[in-house]
Each structure stands twice: as C-alpha cells, then as structure tokens.
PDB file of C-alpha atoms in Angstrom:
ATOM      1  CA  MET A 150     -20.384  45.595 219.264  1.00 82.00           C
ATOM      2  CA  LYS A 151     -24.026  46.102 218.873  1.00 88.00           C
ATOM      3  CA  ILE A 152     -26.128  45.777 215.185  1.00 88.00           C
ATOM      4  CA  ILE A 153     -29.713  47.373 214.578  1.00 92.00           C
ATOM      5  CA  GLN A 154     -30.677  45.896 211.202  1.00 93.00           C
ATOM      6  CA  LEU A 155     -32.228  48.507 209.423  1.00 94.00           C
ATOM      7  CA  LEU A 156     -35.595  48.664 207.022  1.00 95.00           C
ATOM      8  CA  LEU A 157     -33.533  48.832 204.158  1.00 96.00           C
ATOM      9  CA  ASN A 158     -32.910  44.830 204.018  1.00 91.00           C
ATOM     10  CA  GLY A 159     -29.111  43.838 204.550  1.00 91.00           C
ATOM     11  CA  ALA A 160     -27.678  47.185 205.875  1.00 95.00           C
ATOM     12  CA  ALA A 161     -27.039  47.980 209.425  1.00 94.00           C
ATOM     13  CA  ILE A 162     -26.097  50.394 212.072  1.00 95.00           C
ATOM     14  CA  ILE A 163     -22.905  49.022 214.430  1.00 91.00           C
ATOM     15  CA  LYS A 164     -22.259  50.715 217.932  1.00 91.00           C
ATOM     16  CA  SER A 165     -18.646  50.232 218.444  1.00 85.00           C
ATOM     17  CA  ASP A 166     -18.062  49.520 222.680  1.00 85.00           C
ATOM     18  CA  ILE A 167     -16.029  52.522 223.760  1.00 86.00           C
ATOM     19  CA  PHE A 168     -13.697  51.238 226.926  1.00 87.00           C
ATOM     20  CA  GLU A 169     -13.184  54.805 228.186  1.00 86.00           C
ATOM     21  CA  ASP A 170     -10.441  56.154 230.822  1.00 91.00           C
ATOM     22  CA  ASN A 171      -8.466  58.584 232.702  1.00 94.00           C
ATOM     23  CA  ARG A 172      -6.713  58.989 229.149  1.00 90.00           C
ATOM     24  CA  GLY A 173      -9.332  59.063 226.604  1.00 87.00           C
ATOM     25  CA  PHE A 174     -10.555  55.859 224.622  1.00 81.00           C
ATOM     26  CA  PHE A 175      -9.869  52.226 223.078  1.00 82.00           C
ATOM     27  CA  THR A 176     -12.659  50.422 220.592  1.00 78.00           C
ATOM     28  CA  ARG A 177     -12.321  48.415 217.495  1.00 78.00           C
ATOM     29  CA  LEU A 178     -12.939  49.535 214.612  1.00 77.00           C
ATOM     30  CA  PHE A 179     -13.460  46.180 212.983  1.00 74.00           C
ATOM     31  CA  CYS A 180     -13.849  42.195 213.713  1.00 66.00           C
ATOM     32  CA  GLN A 181     -14.784  39.559 211.612  1.00 68.00           C
ATOM     33  CA  LYS A 182     -16.148  37.300 214.508  1.00 67.00           C
ATOM     34  CA  GLU A 183     -18.502  39.517 215.099  1.00 67.00           C
ATOM     35  CA  LEU A 184     -19.638  40.648 212.009  1.00 65.00           C
ATOM     36  CA  SER A 185     -20.361  37.601 210.794  1.00 64.00           C
ATOM     37  CA  LYS A 186     -23.853  38.290 210.900  1.00 68.00           C
ATOM     38  CA  LEU A 187     -24.596  40.871 208.152  1.00 69.00           C
ATOM     39  CA  HIS A 188     -21.776  39.442 206.186  1.00 66.00           C
ATOM     40  CA  ASN A 189     -19.760  35.930 205.096  1.00 62.00           C
ATOM     41  CA  SER A 190     -16.284  37.604 203.598  1.00 60.00           C
ATOM     42  CA  LYS A 191     -13.719  37.556 205.689  1.00 64.00           C
ATOM     43  CA  SER A 192     -12.075  39.093 203.504  1.00 76.00           C
ATOM     44  CA  ILE A 193     -11.054  44.007 204.158  1.00 82.00           C
ATOM     45  CA  ASP A 194      -8.617  44.225 201.244  1.00 83.00           C
ATOM     46  CA  GLN A 195      -9.145  47.975 200.545  1.00 89.00           C
ATOM     47  CA  ILE A 196      -9.541  50.478 202.897  1.00 89.00           C
ATOM     48  CA  ASN A 197     -10.208  53.694 201.980  1.00 93.00           C
ATOM     49  CA  TYR A 198      -9.494  56.676 203.956  1.00 95.00           C
ATOM     50  CA  SER A 199     -11.292  60.820 202.721  1.00 97.00           C
ATOM     51  CA  PHE A 200     -10.595  64.183 204.474  1.00 98.00           C
ATOM     52  CA  THR A 201     -12.991  66.622 203.328  1.00 98.00           C
ATOM     53  CA  LYS A 202     -12.369  70.114 204.345  1.00 97.00           C
ATOM     54  CA  LYS A 203     -15.679  72.317 203.945  1.00 98.00           C
ATOM     55  CA  LYS A 204     -19.430  71.957 205.922  1.00 99.00           C
ATOM     56  CA  GLY A 205     -22.040  71.434 203.294  1.00 98.00           C
ATOM     57  CA  THR A 206     -19.812  68.625 200.812  1.00 98.00           C
ATOM     58  CA  ILE A 207     -21.653  65.656 198.904  1.00 98.00           C
ATOM     59  CA  ARG A 208     -19.676  62.827 197.792  1.00 98.00           C
ATOM     60  CA  GLY A 209     -21.891  60.551 196.154  1.00 91.00           C
ATOM     61  CA  LEU A 210     -23.536  59.172 195.527  1.00 96.00           C
ATOM     62  CA  HIS A 211     -21.362  56.352 194.249  1.00 95.00           C
ATOM     63  CA  PHE A 212     -22.055  52.333 193.406  1.00 93.00           C
ATOM     64  CA  GLN A 213     -20.480  49.086 191.840  1.00 92.00           C
ATOM     65  CA  LYS A 214     -21.846  47.437 189.207  1.00 89.00           C
ATOM     66  CA  ASN A 215     -22.287  43.136 189.765  1.00 88.00           C
ATOM     67  CA  PRO A 216     -19.873  41.071 190.016  1.00 90.00           C
ATOM     68  CA  PHE A 217     -17.892  43.904 190.948  1.00 91.00           C
ATOM     69  CA  GLU A 218     -20.132  45.349 193.856  1.00 92.00           C
ATOM     70  CA  GLU A 219     -18.859  45.914 197.470  1.00 92.00           C
ATOM     71  CA  ILE A 220     -19.924  45.494 201.319  1.00 92.00           C
ATOM     72  CA  LYS A 221     -18.420  49.076 203.057  1.00 94.00           C
ATOM     73  CA  ILE A 222     -18.035  49.811 206.221  1.00 93.00           C
ATOM     74  CA  VAL A 223     -18.315  53.552 206.832  1.00 97.00           C
ATOM     75  CA  ARG A 224     -16.864  55.477 210.107  1.00 96.00           C
ATOM     76  CA  CYS A 225     -16.673  59.298 210.566  1.00 98.00           C
ATOM     77  CA  LEU A 226     -13.218  59.284 211.879  1.00 96.00           C
ATOM     78  CA  LYS A 227     -13.863  63.261 212.636  1.00 98.00           C
ATOM     79  CA  GLY A 228     -16.608  65.894 212.897  1.00 98.00           C
ATOM     80  CA  LYS A 229     -19.728  64.537 212.158  1.00 99.00           C
ATOM     81  CA  ILE A 230     -20.819  63.279 208.591  1.00 99.00           C
ATOM     82  CA  PHE A 231     -24.721  62.814 207.285  1.00 99.00           C
ATOM     83  CA  ASP A 232     -24.043  59.440 205.070  1.00 99.00           C
ATOM     84  CA  VAL A 233     -26.746  57.684 202.758  1.00 99.00           C
ATOM     85  CA  ILE A 234     -27.058  54.809 201.262  1.00 98.00           C
ATOM     86  CA  VAL A 235     -29.678  53.455 198.527  1.00 97.00           C
ATOM     87  CA  ASP A 236     -30.253  50.381 197.975  1.00 96.00           C
ATOM     88  CA  MET A 237     -30.321  49.894 194.213  1.00 94.00           C
ATOM     89  CA  ARG A 238     -31.149  46.195 193.829  1.00 93.00           C
ATOM     90  CA  LYS A 239     -33.944  45.251 191.966  1.00 91.00           C
ATOM     91  CA  ASN A 240     -35.293  42.243 192.932  1.00 92.00           C
ATOM     92  CA  SER A 241     -35.334  44.441 196.878  1.00 94.00           C
ATOM     93  CA  LYS A 242     -38.208  44.606 198.328  1.00 96.00           C
ATOM     94  CA  THR A 243     -36.425  48.566 199.837  1.00 96.00           C
ATOM     95  CA  TYR A 244     -35.943  48.663 195.387  1.00 95.00           C
ATOM     96  CA  LEU A 245     -34.482  52.919 195.751  1.00 95.00           C
ATOM     97  CA  LYS A 246     -34.958  53.543 199.454  1.00 97.00           C
ATOM     98  CA  TRP A 247     -32.358  55.382 200.786  1.00 98.00           C
ATOM     99  CA  HIS A 248     -32.030  54.916 204.835  1.00 98.00           C
ATOM    100  CA  GLY A 249     -29.716  58.707 206.016  1.00 98.00           C
ATOM    101  CA  GLU A 250     -27.597  58.680 209.196  1.00 98.00           C
ATOM    102  CA  ILE A 251     -25.610  60.695 211.601  1.00 99.00           C
ATOM    103  CA  LEU A 252     -21.892  59.258 211.959  1.00 98.00           C
ATOM    104  CA  SER A 253     -19.921  61.472 214.092  1.00 97.00           C
ATOM    105  CA  GLU A 254     -16.594  60.977 215.871  1.00 94.00           C
ATOM    106  CA  ASN A 255     -18.944  61.726 219.266  1.00 93.00           C
ATOM    107  CA  ASN A 256     -21.046  58.939 218.622  1.00 94.00           C
ATOM    108  CA  HIS A 257     -19.832  56.299 217.778  1.00 92.00           C
ATOM    109  CA  LYS A 258     -21.707  54.594 214.719  1.00 95.00           C
ATOM    110  CA  MET A 259     -20.451  52.659 211.685  1.00 94.00           C
ATOM    111  CA  LEU A 260     -22.824  52.083 208.887  1.00 97.00           C
ATOM    112  CA  TYR A 261     -23.152  47.709 206.949  1.00 94.00           C
ATOM    113  CA  VAL A 262     -23.651  48.981 202.997  1.00 95.00           C
ATOM    114  CA  PRO A 263     -24.323  45.815 201.439  1.00 93.00           C
ATOM    115  CA  LYS A 264     -23.892  44.342 197.864  1.00 93.00           C
ATOM    116  CA  GLY A 265     -26.069  46.050 195.937  1.00 94.00           C
ATOM    117  CA  PHE A 266     -26.689  49.905 198.112  1.00 96.00           C
ATOM    118  CA  ALA A 267     -25.137  53.626 196.857  1.00 96.00           C
ATOM    119  CA  HIS A 268     -23.694  55.415 198.881  1.00 98.00           C
ATOM    120  CA  GLY A 269     -22.646  58.591 199.453  1.00 98.00           C
ATOM    121  CA  PHE A 270     -22.370  61.282 202.333  1.00 98.00           C
ATOM    122  CA  GLN A 271     -22.437  65.145 203.639  1.00 99.00           C
ATOM    123  CA  THR A 272     -20.672  66.790 206.018  1.00 99.00           C
ATOM    124  CA  LEU A 273     -22.301  68.822 208.097  1.00 99.00           C
ATOM    125  CA  GLU A 274     -18.765  70.504 210.085  1.00 98.00           C
ATOM    126  CA  ASP A 275     -15.731  71.164 208.935  1.00 98.00           C
ATOM    127  CA  ASP A 276     -12.301  68.979 209.011  1.00 98.00           C
ATOM    128  CA  CYS A 277     -14.543  65.579 208.426  1.00 98.00           C
ATOM    129  CA  MET A 278     -11.905  62.729 207.906  1.00 98.00           C
ATOM    130  CA  THR A 279     -14.525  59.751 207.623  1.00 98.00           C
ATOM    131  CA  ILE A 280     -12.609  55.764 206.323  1.00 96.00           C
ATOM    132  CA  TYR A 281     -14.089  53.329 204.729  1.00 94.00           C
ATOM    133  CA  PHE A 282     -13.178  48.812 204.290  1.00 90.00           C
ATOM    134  CA  ASN A 283     -14.220  47.589 201.553  1.00 91.00           C
ATOM    135  CA  ASN A 284     -14.439  43.349 200.516  1.00 88.00           C
ATOM    136  CA  GLU A 285     -13.146  44.124 197.513  1.00 86.00           C
ATOM    137  CA  PHE A 286     -10.366  45.721 195.024  1.00 86.00           C
ATOM    138  CA  TYR A 287     -11.927  49.621 193.814  1.00 88.00           C
ATOM    139  CA  ASN A 288     -12.152  49.208 189.938  1.00 92.00           C
ATOM    140  CA  PRO A 289     -12.471  52.462 187.777  1.00 90.00           C
ATOM    141  CA  GLN A 290     -14.379  50.875 184.887  1.00 92.00           C
ATOM    142  CA  ALA A 291     -17.009  49.831 187.146  1.00 92.00           C
ATOM    143  CA  GLU A 292     -17.917  52.843 189.493  1.00 91.00           C
ATOM    144  CA  LEU A 293     -21.621  54.158 189.073  1.00 92.00           C
ATOM    145  CA  GLY A 294     -23.392  56.913 190.151  1.00 94.00           C
ATOM    146  CA  ILE A 295     -27.070  58.601 190.819  1.00 94.00           C
ATOM    147  CA  LYS A 296     -27.110  62.901 190.606  1.00 95.00           C
ATOM    148  CA  PHE A 297     -27.569  63.673 195.109  1.00 96.00           C
ATOM    149  CA  ASP A 298     -30.489  64.928 194.282  1.00 96.00           C
ATOM    150  CA  ASP A 299     -32.221  62.880 192.896  1.00 96.00           C
ATOM    151  CA  LYS A 300     -36.418  63.192 192.285  1.00 94.00           C
ATOM    152  CA  LEU A 301     -36.974  60.284 192.422  1.00 94.00           C
ATOM    153  CA  LEU A 302     -35.257  59.690 195.245  1.00 96.00           C
ATOM    154  CA  ASN A 303     -36.123  63.050 196.736  1.00 96.00           C
ATOM    155  CA  ILE A 304     -32.920  62.465 199.898  1.00 98.00           C
ATOM    156  CA  LYS A 305     -33.132  65.028 202.500  1.00 98.00           C
ATOM    157  CA  TRP A 306     -29.989  66.498 202.927  1.00 98.00           C
ATOM    158  CA  PRO A 307     -29.484  68.410 205.949  1.00 98.00           C
ATOM    159  CA  ILE A 308     -27.656  71.295 205.325  1.00 98.00           C
ATOM    160  CA  LYS A 309     -27.201  74.062 201.786  1.00 97.00           C
ATOM    161  CA  MET A 310     -24.143  71.843 199.579  1.00 97.00           C
ATOM    162  CA  THR A 311     -20.871  73.992 199.307  1.00 97.00           C
ATOM    163  CA  ALA A 312     -19.489  71.863 197.206  1.00 98.00           C
ATOM    164  CA  ILE A 313     -19.191  69.122 194.904  1.00 98.00           C
ATOM    165  CA  SER A 314     -16.871  67.197 192.623  1.00 97.00           C
ATOM    166  CA  ASP A 315     -17.707  67.769 189.510  1.00 97.00           C
ATOM    167  CA  LYS A 316     -18.271  64.232 188.725  1.00 95.00           C
ATOM    168  CA  ASP A 317     -20.943  63.668 190.835  1.00 96.00           C
ATOM    169  CA  LEU A 318     -22.197  67.011 189.871  1.00 96.00           C
ATOM    170  CA  ASN A 319     -22.902  64.868 186.489  1.00 94.00           C
ATOM    171  CA  PHE A 320     -24.103  62.313 186.831  1.00 93.00           C
ATOM    172  CA  GLU A 321     -26.961  61.163 185.710  1.00 88.00           C
ATOM    173  CA  SER A 322     -30.898  61.137 187.230  1.00 89.00           C
ATOM    174  CA  LEU A 323     -32.663  57.786 187.927  1.00 88.00           C
ATOM    175  CA  ASN A 324     -34.856  58.691 184.600  1.00 82.00           C
ATOM    176  CA  ASP A 325     -32.225  59.152 182.412  1.00 74.00           C
ATOM    177  CA  ILE A 326     -30.272  55.713 182.553  1.00 65.00           C
ATOM    178  CA  SER A 327     -30.768  52.267 183.352  1.00 61.00           C
ATOM    179  CA  ILE A 328     -28.213  51.578 186.528  1.00 56.00           C
ATOM    180  CA  VAL A 329     -29.570  49.565 187.658  1.00 49.00           C
ATOM    181  CA  HIS A 330     -29.099  45.614 189.123  1.00 46.00           C
TER     182      HIS A 330
END
C-alpha cells in the first residue's frame, strides 16, 4: 500500500498494490500494519456498504460530534465517485478546507478520513458501490451534517446533483449553526 498525505492535516490517499494475472486481480482493502502510519486504532468496529443507483446522487456531508468522532477509510468498489472531506477541527490549520478525490473501481484508491472531518460523495456513474471501514460504531444521536452546497465551503461538485436524501438536503449551512469541534 502506498500512502499519499494530503494538504488537509491527517488525511491521505491510500493506493492499493494490485496483483493481477489471467484470473483477474487481488488487493488488500485493509492492513493494520501498513496503515498504522496513519492512526493507532487497532480496531475496525463497523464496515458499511452503500449502493447508489443514479449518477449525480450526493450523499452527505456527514460527521459525528465529539466524543463519537470516527476514522473512515472509503473505497469505491463499483463505478466512480467524487469523494469529499471537510476539516471540521476548529483548531486545525486547515479548518473548513475541503478536498475532493475521484475514487473508482479502476484506480483502486481509498480515502483516509481522520476524526473531526465531514464526509460525503457524489456518484459520477450509475450503480456505484462504496465500502466504508469505520473505527467507531455509528451513533445516531451524535450525527451532524453540513449542507452539500454550503456557500462558505464552495465545494465544486463535478456534475449536476440529481438525487439527495431529504435529511441531507435539509442540513443547515455553516453560517446558520454552530457545529464545529
């Protein structure tokens, strides 16, 4: 696995080694030994899987408030997504900065999302499948969200939004709420 640090402190791209032959390929999705450079958590407490039918769908931006913050490792297993993270750590030098990365079944990249970051994605193809490795259990009472088109963040989504959940659509903007760490 190759780890590429991003400008957002603590966030990284993980590029899997691919072992390919006439049968197809083999790759690791998770290796604690290799990923220990990024974090010291020894557990993956929850693995989530999403299937998104329609190109242009946005999921997010979600995060959990302290002390239920979670580390995520996100990979697109089928299709192609624009994966976005936002640094919500008030004392961070990259506070409220965002990064977007194309993850696809073909590029074998994963996005490492540290604690204190909001996360979301937009599907760039129909029928996308995404897997998330989380080091904490989901706590619905601790979930927070940011409006996907928040003017303060000004995220450059690659294509027009075609679908979003009512919950995600109705998140408030950063100017209207105080959801920082």
